[in-house]
Amino acid sequence: MRSAVFSRVPIAVLALGMAVSPASRAQTPDSPEAKEARLAWFHEAKYGLFIHWGLYAIPAGEWQGRRIPGIGEWIMFRAKIPVSEYEQLAKQWNPVKFDAEAWVQLAQDAGMKYVVITSKHHDGFALFHSKVSPFNVVDATPFGRDILKELADACARRGMRLGFYYSQAQDWHEPNGAGNTWDFGPDEEKDFDEYLRGKAEPQVRELLTGYGKVALVWFDTPRLMTPERAQGFTDLVRSLQPKTLIDGRLGAAGDYVTTGDNVIPAEVQSTAWEVPATLNHTWGYREDDQDWKSPGDVAFKLVDIVSKGGNYLLNVGPMADGTIPQASQDVLRTVGRWLKANGEAVYGAGPTPWGDEHGEPSSKGAKDLRGNPLFLAREEWRVTTRPGKLYFTFFKEPRVPFDLPPMKNAVKRAYRLADGHTIRVEVEGGRPRLLIDRPIHDPMATVVVVEIEGDAVER
Ligand code: H79
């Protein structure tokens, strides 16, 4: 059978295939080597700023005097606003306080290493000057400025990586886009490929050709995406900017795994991953949601995520005037100050060699609200790593002395990361333990560096 198949292939093609294939595959964007090379900056970066901004910032959670529950950027869907009405918002779009430099400055102050902004969310409105659809910030608004261009320029000037969120499947503005059934009827009856060819693909092409180097494209909610349709986007991205990362929600394997919104896995994950997360309970600005996570919570989540091998993409929802809510800025800057002194435990740091500290599944067979086995998380401390170094981050005062988890490596010395203060180490029954000063130095999070013999922990 085999030889019969082979015999129909011209010899010249076979020879060419054998001569070219192994070498060239290493350079194709789909090879594991190329993917790892693309991911190098991502693994180093760990912490990024997500920005959800669009026309939904104007109603800010309220439509015709009614409070519309749910995430703010879904207001068009939840209130079933007809396209003809929603479009009118564009005429009010005049965010005179928008300052791209200030936004990038915030990301830098926060210690974030990349920025991802909604170039077009499900509502179909483009924050850039698209020639494909006039429903964009330059052609449809009195503001008339290309927001992505200004942000891309500011990022380039400041050495900040910039990625674009693009809603490839849902587009409530288009008759053939997914999601808008109140104007256009059921999705099954739409010519979805017409929408992909007519708007989504050409807009992604615009994003990858008109705005400089694009760090990543963040696709979302892959409804109606078949492997073939997803491949079209993958090919487009790879052909235009082969180093650009693709997230995990295209509808095909991207370069990394995207977890559920606000979902932090319980344990270490071996492939690259990122958790998209909110700072309150919405992505797009809602006036009634001022319930911000505390700096301590954000710092914990960041270190928790890094100790599990992931990245934290944390969102802000700017207001209609172009400013980012002050309260969210304050939280980010507080964590940023902590990172200035403690970033070595985060940027480019590896995951824990242990994992017991993350917690354990309930031994009593308890289930969570979704019926999944309940995981009882522990939140006292986390550990991240570099060759020869362990970074123990304490969020609560540990029992002192603090027994290090089991390892064969000897400890050379230990010190506080923020100020270099020596932490005494004693060995009891062959097991090293830390005599941590009490109360812990920084009640939010105190990092103790433990230098060990050898590069990695041997258990
Ligand atoms: O961009 C952000 C969200 O808008 C987007 N992903 C993040 C990054 C997202 N798309 N879908 N979802 C999140 C899930 C949305 C679920 C809900 Fe609803 C929207 C719950 C309430 C409004 C749809 C409409 C399901 C129930 C009602």
Short mmCIF file of C-alpha atoms and ligand atoms in Angstrom, two decimals:
data_model
loop_
_atom_site.label_atom_id
_atom_site.label_comp_id
_atom_site.label_asym_id
_atom_site.label_seq_id
_atom_site.Cartn_x
_atom_site.Cartn_y
_atom_site.Cartn_z
CA MET A 1 0.00 0.00 0.00
CA ARG A 2 2.65 2.41 1.05
CA SER A 3 4.88 1.94 -1.92
CA ALA A 4 1.88 2.15 -4.18
CA VAL A 5 1.16 5.61 -2.84
CA PHE A 6 4.77 6.65 -3.07
CA SER A 7 5.06 5.40 -6.60
CA ARG A 8 2.58 8.01 -7.75
CA VAL A 9 4.67 10.84 -6.37
CA PRO A 10 7.21 12.14 -8.89
CA ILE A 11 10.78 11.39 -7.86
CA ALA A 12 11.77 15.02 -8.17
CA VAL A 13 9.15 16.05 -5.62
CA LEU A 14 10.25 13.35 -3.18
CA ALA A 15 13.86 14.37 -3.49
CA LEU A 16 13.02 18.00 -3.04
CA GLY A 17 10.91 17.15 -0.04
CA MET A 18 13.69 15.19 1.60
CA ALA A 19 16.34 17.75 0.90
CA VAL A 20 14.40 20.80 1.96
CA SER A 21 11.93 19.69 4.54
CA PRO A 22 13.93 19.08 7.75
CA ALA A 23 15.90 22.29 7.51
CA SER A 24 13.08 24.52 6.42
CA ARG A 25 10.64 23.12 8.95
CA ALA A 26 12.84 24.45 11.71
CA GLN A 27 12.22 27.89 10.27
CA THR A 28 8.52 27.60 9.55
CA PRO A 29 6.40 29.50 12.03
CA ASP A 30 4.69 26.27 13.09
CA SER A 31 7.81 24.49 14.29
CA PRO A 32 8.23 24.06 18.05
CA GLU A 33 11.54 25.92 17.81
CA ALA A 34 9.96 28.93 16.13
CA LYS A 35 7.14 28.94 18.66
CA GLU A 36 9.54 28.83 21.61
CA ALA A 37 11.58 31.65 20.09
CA ARG A 38 8.42 33.74 19.66
CA LEU A 39 7.48 33.07 23.28
CA ALA A 40 10.80 34.12 24.81
CA TRP A 41 9.70 37.70 25.60
CA PHE A 42 6.32 36.47 26.85
CA HIS A 43 7.92 34.18 29.43
CA GLU A 44 10.11 37.05 30.57
CA ALA A 45 7.29 39.61 30.71
CA LYS A 46 4.79 37.86 33.03
CA TYR A 47 2.58 40.89 33.57
CA GLY A 48 0.62 42.88 31.00
CA LEU A 49 -2.01 45.60 30.83
CA PHE A 50 -5.29 44.75 29.12
CA ILE A 51 -7.34 47.73 27.95
CA HIS A 52 -11.02 47.42 27.05
CA TRP A 53 -12.13 50.64 25.46
CA GLY A 54 -14.89 51.37 23.03
CA LEU A 55 -18.28 53.03 22.56
CA TYR A 56 -19.65 51.05 25.53
CA ALA A 57 -17.68 53.38 27.82
CA ILE A 58 -20.26 56.08 27.03
CA PRO A 59 -23.36 54.29 28.40
CA ALA A 60 -21.06 52.81 31.09
CA GLY A 61 -23.60 50.18 32.14
CA GLU A 62 -26.79 52.19 31.72
CA TRP A 63 -29.18 52.37 28.74
CA GLN A 64 -32.16 54.71 28.53
CA GLY A 65 -32.17 55.19 32.27
CA ARG A 66 -32.04 51.48 32.99
CA ARG A 67 -29.14 49.70 34.64
CA ILE A 68 -28.08 46.84 32.37
CA PRO A 69 -26.49 44.05 34.38
CA GLY A 70 -23.36 42.20 33.30
CA ILE A 71 -20.02 43.18 31.86
CA GLY A 72 -20.05 46.71 30.48
CA GLU A 73 -18.81 45.95 26.96
CA TRP A 74 -21.76 43.58 26.47
CA ILE A 75 -24.39 46.30 26.90
CA MET A 76 -25.41 46.22 23.24
CA PHE A 77 -26.10 42.49 23.53
CA ARG A 78 -27.76 42.57 26.93
CA ALA A 79 -30.07 45.48 26.09
CA LYS A 80 -30.56 44.22 22.52
CA ILE A 81 -29.70 47.66 21.19
CA PRO A 82 -30.34 47.89 17.45
CA VAL A 83 -27.30 48.70 15.33
CA SER A 84 -28.95 51.91 14.14
CA GLU A 85 -29.16 53.16 17.74
CA TYR A 86 -25.81 51.87 18.95
CA GLU A 87 -24.11 53.53 15.98
CA GLN A 88 -25.28 56.90 17.28
CA LEU A 89 -22.85 56.56 20.18
CA ALA A 90 -20.03 57.16 17.74
CA LYS A 91 -21.25 60.72 17.28
CA GLN A 92 -20.70 61.30 21.00
CA TRP A 93 -17.21 59.80 21.02
CA ASN A 94 -14.92 62.66 21.92
CA PRO A 95 -12.42 61.51 24.58
CA VAL A 96 -10.51 64.76 24.73
CA LYS A 97 -8.47 63.62 27.72
CA PHE A 98 -7.07 60.60 25.88
CA ASP A 99 -3.28 60.67 26.25
CA ALA A 100 -1.45 57.65 24.87
CA GLU A 101 1.76 58.64 26.64
CA ALA A 102 -0.04 58.72 29.98
CA TRP A 103 -1.49 55.26 29.41
CA VAL A 104 1.90 53.78 28.56
CA GLN A 105 3.37 55.61 31.54
CA LEU A 106 0.78 53.91 33.73
CA ALA A 107 1.71 50.49 32.35
CA GLN A 108 5.37 51.26 33.03
CA ASP A 109 4.72 52.55 36.54
CA ALA A 110 2.69 49.40 37.16
CA GLY A 111 5.66 47.23 36.18
CA MET A 112 3.76 45.79 33.24
CA LYS A 113 5.74 44.64 30.23
CA TYR A 114 3.12 44.59 27.51
CA VAL A 115 -0.15 46.25 26.62
CA VAL A 116 -3.10 44.65 24.83
CA ILE A 117 -5.95 46.88 23.67
CA THR A 118 -9.32 46.14 22.08
CA SER A 119 -8.84 47.10 18.45
CA LYS A 120 -12.40 45.93 17.83
CA HIS A 121 -14.63 44.26 20.39
CA HIS A 122 -17.87 42.36 19.77
CA ASP A 123 -19.74 45.60 19.05
CA GLY A 124 -17.77 45.91 15.81
CA PHE A 125 -16.41 49.42 16.43
CA ALA A 126 -12.77 49.81 15.42
CA LEU A 127 -10.46 51.98 17.51
CA PHE A 128 -8.30 52.48 14.43
CA HIS A 129 -8.62 54.02 11.00
CA SER A 130 -9.91 51.09 8.99
CA LYS A 131 -10.47 51.35 5.27
CA VAL A 132 -12.55 48.19 5.45
CA SER A 133 -15.41 49.57 7.53
CA PRO A 134 -16.40 53.18 8.23
CA PHE A 135 -17.54 52.14 11.73
CA ASN A 136 -14.26 53.28 13.18
CA VAL A 137 -12.87 56.00 15.41
CA VAL A 138 -11.58 58.20 12.58
CA ASP A 139 -14.48 58.07 10.15
CA ALA A 140 -17.46 57.83 12.51
CA THR A 141 -16.61 60.13 15.42
CA PRO A 142 -16.03 63.84 16.02
CA PHE A 143 -12.76 62.86 17.73
CA GLY A 144 -11.31 61.65 14.43
CA ARG A 145 -8.00 60.46 15.84
CA ASP A 146 -6.56 56.99 15.28
CA ILE A 147 -6.25 55.79 18.85
CA LEU A 148 -4.23 52.70 18.02
CA LYS A 149 -1.78 54.76 15.99
CA GLU A 150 -1.17 57.12 18.88
CA LEU A 151 -0.82 54.23 21.31
CA ALA A 152 1.47 52.30 18.96
CA ASP A 153 3.70 55.36 18.59
CA ALA A 154 3.82 55.93 22.35
CA CYS A 155 4.65 52.26 22.94
CA ALA A 156 7.38 52.34 20.30
CA ARG A 157 8.91 55.46 21.86
CA ARG A 158 8.91 53.86 25.30
CA GLY A 159 9.93 50.33 24.36
CA MET A 160 6.59 48.85 25.43
CA ARG A 161 5.24 45.83 23.54
CA LEU A 162 1.76 46.29 22.11
CA GLY A 163 -0.79 43.65 21.15
CA PHE A 164 -4.27 43.90 19.70
CA TYR A 165 -7.43 42.23 20.93
CA TYR A 166 -9.59 41.48 17.89
CA SER A 167 -13.05 39.91 18.07
CA GLN A 168 -12.78 37.69 15.02
CA ALA A 169 -16.13 35.92 15.25
CA GLN A 170 -18.63 38.05 17.12
CA ASP A 171 -19.38 41.31 15.38
CA TRP A 172 -22.79 42.66 16.35
CA HIS A 173 -22.55 45.48 13.82
CA GLU A 174 -22.38 43.23 10.76
CA PRO A 175 -25.28 41.29 9.20
CA ASN A 176 -23.04 38.25 8.77
CA GLY A 177 -20.96 38.51 11.94
CA ALA A 178 -21.75 36.19 14.85
CA GLY A 179 -23.84 37.23 17.82
CA ASN A 180 -26.39 39.83 16.74
CA THR A 181 -29.62 37.88 16.39
CA TRP A 182 -31.92 40.80 17.30
CA ASP A 183 -31.11 42.73 14.12
CA PHE A 184 -29.96 39.98 11.82
CA GLY A 185 -31.53 36.67 12.88
CA PRO A 186 -29.92 33.38 13.83
CA ASP A 187 -26.20 32.86 13.26
CA GLU A 188 -26.85 29.61 11.39
CA GLU A 189 -28.50 31.55 8.60
CA LYS A 190 -25.67 34.00 8.09
CA ASP A 191 -22.93 33.99 5.48
CA PHE A 192 -20.20 33.99 8.10
CA ASP A 193 -17.41 33.56 5.56
CA GLU A 194 -18.58 36.67 3.78
CA TYR A 195 -18.04 38.56 7.06
CA LEU A 196 -14.62 36.97 7.58
CA ARG A 197 -13.47 37.84 4.07
CA GLY A 198 -15.12 41.24 4.02
CA LYS A 199 -14.19 42.61 7.44
CA ALA A 200 -12.39 40.45 9.98
CA GLU A 201 -9.51 39.22 7.85
CA PRO A 202 -8.84 42.53 6.12
CA GLN A 203 -8.96 44.37 9.45
CA VAL A 204 -6.46 41.98 11.00
CA ARG A 205 -4.32 42.63 7.94
CA GLU A 206 -4.58 46.38 8.57
CA LEU A 207 -3.54 45.90 12.21
CA LEU A 208 -0.48 43.92 11.21
CA THR A 209 0.62 46.30 8.47
CA GLY A 210 -0.14 49.80 9.73
CA TYR A 211 0.91 49.85 13.39
CA GLY A 212 4.48 48.66 13.57
CA LYS A 213 5.56 45.58 15.44
CA VAL A 214 2.60 43.73 16.92
CA ALA A 215 3.47 41.66 20.00
CA LEU A 216 0.35 39.51 19.84
CA VAL A 217 -3.15 39.21 18.49
CA TRP A 218 -5.71 38.38 21.15
CA PHE A 219 -8.64 36.63 19.49
CA ASP A 220 -11.73 35.85 21.59
CA THR A 221 -14.96 33.81 21.71
CA PRO A 222 -14.35 31.51 18.72
CA ARG A 223 -17.97 30.94 17.78
CA LEU A 224 -18.50 29.49 14.31
CA MET A 225 -14.75 29.17 13.93
CA THR A 226 -13.85 25.94 12.14
CA PRO A 227 -10.25 24.73 11.91
CA GLU A 228 -10.19 26.04 8.33
CA ARG A 229 -11.46 29.47 9.29
CA ALA A 230 -8.96 29.67 12.14
CA GLN A 231 -6.16 28.62 9.78
CA GLY A 232 -6.97 31.61 7.60
CA PHE A 233 -6.17 33.95 10.50
CA THR A 234 -3.09 31.98 11.52
CA ASP A 235 -1.72 32.16 7.97
CA LEU A 236 -2.48 35.86 7.79
CA VAL A 237 -0.68 36.64 11.05
CA ARG A 238 2.29 34.41 10.26
CA SER A 239 2.73 35.78 6.76
CA LEU A 240 2.63 39.43 7.86
CA GLN A 241 4.51 39.25 11.19
CA PRO A 242 5.93 35.80 11.92
CA LYS A 243 7.02 36.82 15.43
CA THR A 244 3.55 37.92 16.52
CA LEU A 245 1.99 35.63 19.12
CA ILE A 246 -1.52 34.27 18.75
CA ASP A 247 -3.52 33.74 21.95
CA GLY A 248 -5.54 30.64 22.78
CA ARG A 249 -8.99 31.74 21.67
CA LEU A 250 -8.74 31.82 17.92
CA GLY A 251 -10.39 28.46 17.44
CA ALA A 252 -7.11 26.68 16.81
CA ALA A 253 -4.06 26.06 18.94
CA GLY A 254 -2.33 29.40 19.27
CA ASP A 255 1.08 30.04 20.76
CA TYR A 256 -0.13 29.79 24.32
CA VAL A 257 -3.12 28.72 26.37
CA THR A 258 -5.60 31.36 27.45
CA THR A 259 -7.41 30.35 30.62
CA GLY A 260 -11.03 31.27 31.28
CA ASP A 261 -11.65 34.91 32.15
CA ASN A 262 -10.36 35.41 35.70
CA VAL A 263 -9.57 31.71 36.04
CA ILE A 264 -6.23 30.93 37.67
CA PRO A 265 -5.38 27.23 37.42
CA ALA A 266 -4.81 25.40 40.68
CA GLU A 267 -1.45 23.95 39.74
CA VAL A 268 1.68 24.44 37.61
CA GLN A 269 1.03 24.23 33.86
CA SER A 270 3.84 23.12 31.61
CA THR A 271 2.82 25.00 28.45
CA ALA A 272 2.84 28.78 28.13
CA TRP A 273 -0.36 30.30 29.46
CA GLU A 274 -2.01 33.58 30.35
CA VAL A 275 -4.97 34.54 32.50
CA PRO A 276 -7.02 37.52 31.33
CA ALA A 277 -8.41 39.20 34.43
CA THR A 278 -10.47 42.13 35.60
CA LEU A 279 -9.56 44.57 38.35
CA ASN A 280 -13.23 44.93 39.28
CA HIS A 281 -16.10 42.90 37.73
CA THR A 282 -16.24 44.33 34.23
CA TRP A 283 -13.86 44.82 31.31
CA GLY A 284 -15.42 47.86 29.70
CA TYR A 285 -16.04 50.78 32.08
CA ARG A 286 -19.21 50.68 34.19
CA GLU A 287 -19.92 53.63 36.38
CA ASP A 288 -21.54 51.46 39.06
CA ASP A 289 -18.63 49.07 39.48
CA GLN A 290 -16.07 50.58 41.79
CA ASP A 291 -15.25 47.32 43.57
CA TRP A 292 -11.52 47.16 42.88
CA LYS A 293 -9.20 44.38 43.92
CA SER A 294 -6.69 45.48 46.51
CA PRO A 295 -2.99 45.84 45.70
CA GLY A 296 -2.32 42.90 48.00
CA ASP A 297 -4.75 40.73 46.08
CA VAL A 298 -3.18 41.72 42.75
CA ALA A 299 0.34 41.08 44.08
CA PHE A 300 -0.76 37.67 45.37
CA LYS A 301 -2.39 36.73 42.08
CA LEU A 302 0.67 37.83 40.11
CA VAL A 303 3.11 35.78 42.18
CA ASP A 304 0.66 32.87 42.35
CA ILE A 305 0.40 32.89 38.53
CA VAL A 306 4.18 33.13 38.06
CA SER A 307 4.68 30.25 40.51
CA LYS A 308 2.43 28.20 38.19
CA GLY A 309 4.31 29.21 35.04
CA GLY A 310 1.81 31.73 33.67
CA ASN A 311 1.27 35.37 32.73
CA TYR A 312 -1.20 37.87 34.20
CA LEU A 313 -3.02 40.14 31.77
CA LEU A 314 -4.82 42.59 34.00
CA ASN A 315 -7.51 44.87 32.66
CA VAL A 316 -8.44 48.51 32.96
CA GLY A 317 -11.55 50.04 31.41
CA PRO A 318 -10.95 53.68 30.49
CA MET A 319 -13.85 56.11 30.73
CA ALA A 320 -15.49 57.94 27.84
CA ASP A 321 -13.37 61.03 28.46
CA GLY A 322 -10.19 59.06 27.80
CA THR A 323 -8.98 58.71 31.37
CA ILE A 324 -8.38 55.51 33.26
CA PRO A 325 -10.34 55.41 36.55
CA GLN A 326 -8.09 56.87 39.23
CA ALA A 327 -8.82 54.09 41.71
CA SER A 328 -7.61 51.44 39.26
CA GLN A 329 -4.50 53.49 38.51
CA ASP A 330 -3.75 53.71 42.22
CA VAL A 331 -3.96 49.94 42.70
CA LEU A 332 -1.69 49.30 39.70
CA ARG A 333 0.89 51.85 40.81
CA THR A 334 1.01 50.43 44.33
CA VAL A 335 1.78 46.98 42.93
CA GLY A 336 4.26 48.64 40.58
CA ARG A 337 6.18 50.10 43.53
CA TRP A 338 6.31 46.64 45.09
CA LEU A 339 7.62 45.24 41.79
CA LYS A 340 10.37 47.87 41.62
CA ALA A 341 11.89 46.31 44.73
CA ASN A 342 10.79 42.72 44.16
CA GLY A 343 10.56 42.24 40.40
CA GLU A 344 13.42 39.75 40.38
CA ALA A 345 11.00 37.23 41.88
CA VAL A 346 8.59 37.79 39.00
CA TYR A 347 10.07 38.76 35.60
CA GLY A 348 11.47 35.75 33.81
CA ALA A 349 11.16 33.67 36.98
CA GLY A 350 10.35 29.98 36.74
CA PRO A 351 7.59 28.05 38.53
CA THR A 352 7.76 26.30 41.88
CA PRO A 353 9.71 23.06 42.12
CA TRP A 354 7.09 21.83 44.64
CA GLY A 355 3.44 22.82 44.38
CA ASP A 356 2.05 21.52 47.67
CA GLU A 357 1.92 25.15 48.80
CA HIS A 358 -0.79 25.82 46.18
CA GLY A 359 -3.22 23.71 48.20
CA GLU A 360 -4.93 20.39 47.64
CA PRO A 361 -8.23 18.91 46.45
CA SER A 362 -10.73 18.44 49.24
CA SER A 363 -10.17 15.04 50.81
CA LYS A 364 -13.85 14.88 51.75
CA GLY A 365 -14.96 14.87 48.12
CA ALA A 366 -16.48 18.36 48.37
CA LYS A 367 -17.59 19.99 45.11
CA ASP A 368 -17.58 23.63 44.04
CA LEU A 369 -20.61 25.51 42.65
CA ARG A 370 -20.04 24.01 39.21
CA GLY A 371 -19.86 20.47 40.59
CA ASN A 372 -16.09 20.19 40.10
CA PRO A 373 -13.94 18.75 42.87
CA LEU A 374 -13.23 21.52 45.35
CA PHE A 375 -9.64 22.68 45.52
CA LEU A 376 -8.66 24.03 48.88
CA ALA A 377 -6.13 26.72 48.05
CA ARG A 378 -3.43 27.77 50.46
CA GLU A 379 -2.36 31.37 50.30
CA GLU A 380 0.42 31.74 52.87
CA TRP A 381 3.37 31.78 50.49
CA ARG A 382 4.52 31.06 46.93
CA VAL A 383 7.89 30.23 45.45
CA THR A 384 9.38 31.24 42.11
CA THR A 385 12.79 30.34 40.77
CA ARG A 386 15.93 31.27 38.87
CA PRO A 387 19.05 29.16 38.47
CA GLY A 388 20.52 28.73 41.96
CA LYS A 389 17.85 30.91 43.58
CA LEU A 390 14.47 30.38 45.19
CA TYR A 391 12.18 33.32 45.85
CA PHE A 392 9.84 32.69 48.75
CA THR A 393 7.11 35.30 48.81
CA PHE A 394 5.21 35.49 52.09
CA PHE A 395 1.74 37.02 52.05
CA LYS A 396 1.09 36.22 55.68
CA GLU A 397 3.48 35.84 58.52
CA PRO A 398 4.63 32.23 58.44
CA ARG A 399 5.32 30.07 61.42
CA VAL A 400 8.90 30.84 62.38
CA PRO A 401 11.22 29.09 61.97
CA PHE A 402 9.93 28.38 58.46
CA ASP A 403 10.87 24.87 57.29
CA LEU A 404 11.95 24.88 53.67
CA PRO A 405 10.16 22.26 51.58
CA PRO A 406 12.15 19.06 51.02
CA MET A 407 15.20 19.32 48.79
CA LYS A 408 18.62 17.70 48.57
CA ASN A 409 20.37 21.00 47.80
CA ALA A 410 22.28 22.77 50.51
CA VAL A 411 21.40 26.38 51.27
CA LYS A 412 24.18 28.91 50.80
CA ARG A 413 22.46 31.96 52.26
CA ALA A 414 19.14 33.78 52.49
CA TYR A 415 18.21 37.47 52.39
CA ARG A 416 15.27 39.78 51.91
CA LEU A 417 14.94 40.84 48.29
CA ALA A 418 13.68 44.36 48.96
CA ASP A 419 16.61 45.49 51.13
CA GLY A 420 19.20 42.72 51.20
CA HIS A 421 18.68 42.15 54.94
CA THR A 422 20.18 38.79 55.89
CA ILE A 423 17.80 36.04 56.97
CA ARG A 424 19.36 33.50 59.28
CA VAL A 425 19.24 29.87 58.20
CA GLU A 426 19.52 26.97 60.61
CA VAL A 427 19.60 23.30 59.78
CA GLU A 428 17.53 20.99 61.94
CA GLY A 429 17.62 17.26 61.32
CA GLY A 430 19.19 17.90 57.92
CA ARG A 431 16.38 20.28 56.97
CA PRO A 432 17.15 23.98 56.47
CA ARG A 433 14.78 26.49 57.99
CA LEU A 434 14.48 30.25 57.84
CA LEU A 435 14.47 32.49 60.90
CA ILE A 436 12.30 35.20 59.38
CA ASP A 437 12.03 38.51 61.21
CA ARG A 438 8.62 39.27 62.66
CA PRO A 439 6.43 41.00 61.81
CA ILE A 440 7.20 40.39 58.14
CA HIS A 441 8.92 43.38 56.56
CA ASP A 442 6.23 44.20 53.97
CA PRO A 443 2.81 43.07 55.16
CA MET A 444 1.60 42.96 51.54
CA ALA A 445 4.28 40.55 50.37
CA THR A 446 7.80 39.92 51.63
CA VAL A 447 10.25 38.10 49.38
CA VAL A 448 13.09 36.04 50.86
CA VAL A 449 15.75 34.86 48.41
CA VAL A 450 17.26 31.49 49.22
CA GLU A 451 20.49 30.75 47.39
CA ILE A 452 21.11 27.04 46.90
CA GLU A 453 23.90 24.78 45.70
CA GLY A 454 23.26 23.82 42.10
CA ASP A 455 20.97 25.45 39.57
CA ALA A 456 17.72 23.64 40.29
CA VAL A 457 16.06 22.02 43.27
CA GLU A 458 16.64 18.28 43.59
CA ARG A 459 13.91 16.62 45.52
O1 H79 B 1 -13.38 40.81 26.28
C1 H79 B 1 -13.82 40.30 27.52
C2 H79 B 1 -15.22 39.83 27.46
O2 H79 B 1 -16.09 40.75 26.84
C3 H79 B 1 -15.09 38.60 26.65
N1 H79 B 1 -13.79 38.07 27.01
C4 H79 B 1 -13.14 39.01 27.86
C5 H79 B 1 -11.65 39.01 27.67
C6 H79 B 1 -16.18 37.69 26.83
N2 H79 B 1 -16.89 37.26 25.85
N3 H79 B 1 -17.78 36.44 26.28
N4 H79 B 1 -17.64 36.35 27.55
C7 H79 B 1 -16.66 37.11 27.95
C8 H79 B 1 -18.52 35.54 28.33
C9 H79 B 1 -19.71 36.39 28.50
C10 H79 B 1 -20.74 35.98 29.22
C11 H79 B 1 -21.78 36.89 29.52
FE1 H79 B 1 -23.62 36.92 29.01
C12 H79 B 1 -22.05 38.08 28.85
C13 H79 B 1 -22.55 36.81 30.66
C14 H79 B 1 -23.35 37.94 30.68
C15 H79 B 1 -23.04 38.72 29.55
C16 H79 B 1 -24.03 36.03 27.25
C17 H79 B 1 -24.97 36.98 27.52
C18 H79 B 1 -24.11 35.06 28.25
C19 H79 B 1 -25.11 35.47 29.10
C20 H79 B 1 -25.63 36.64 28.64
#
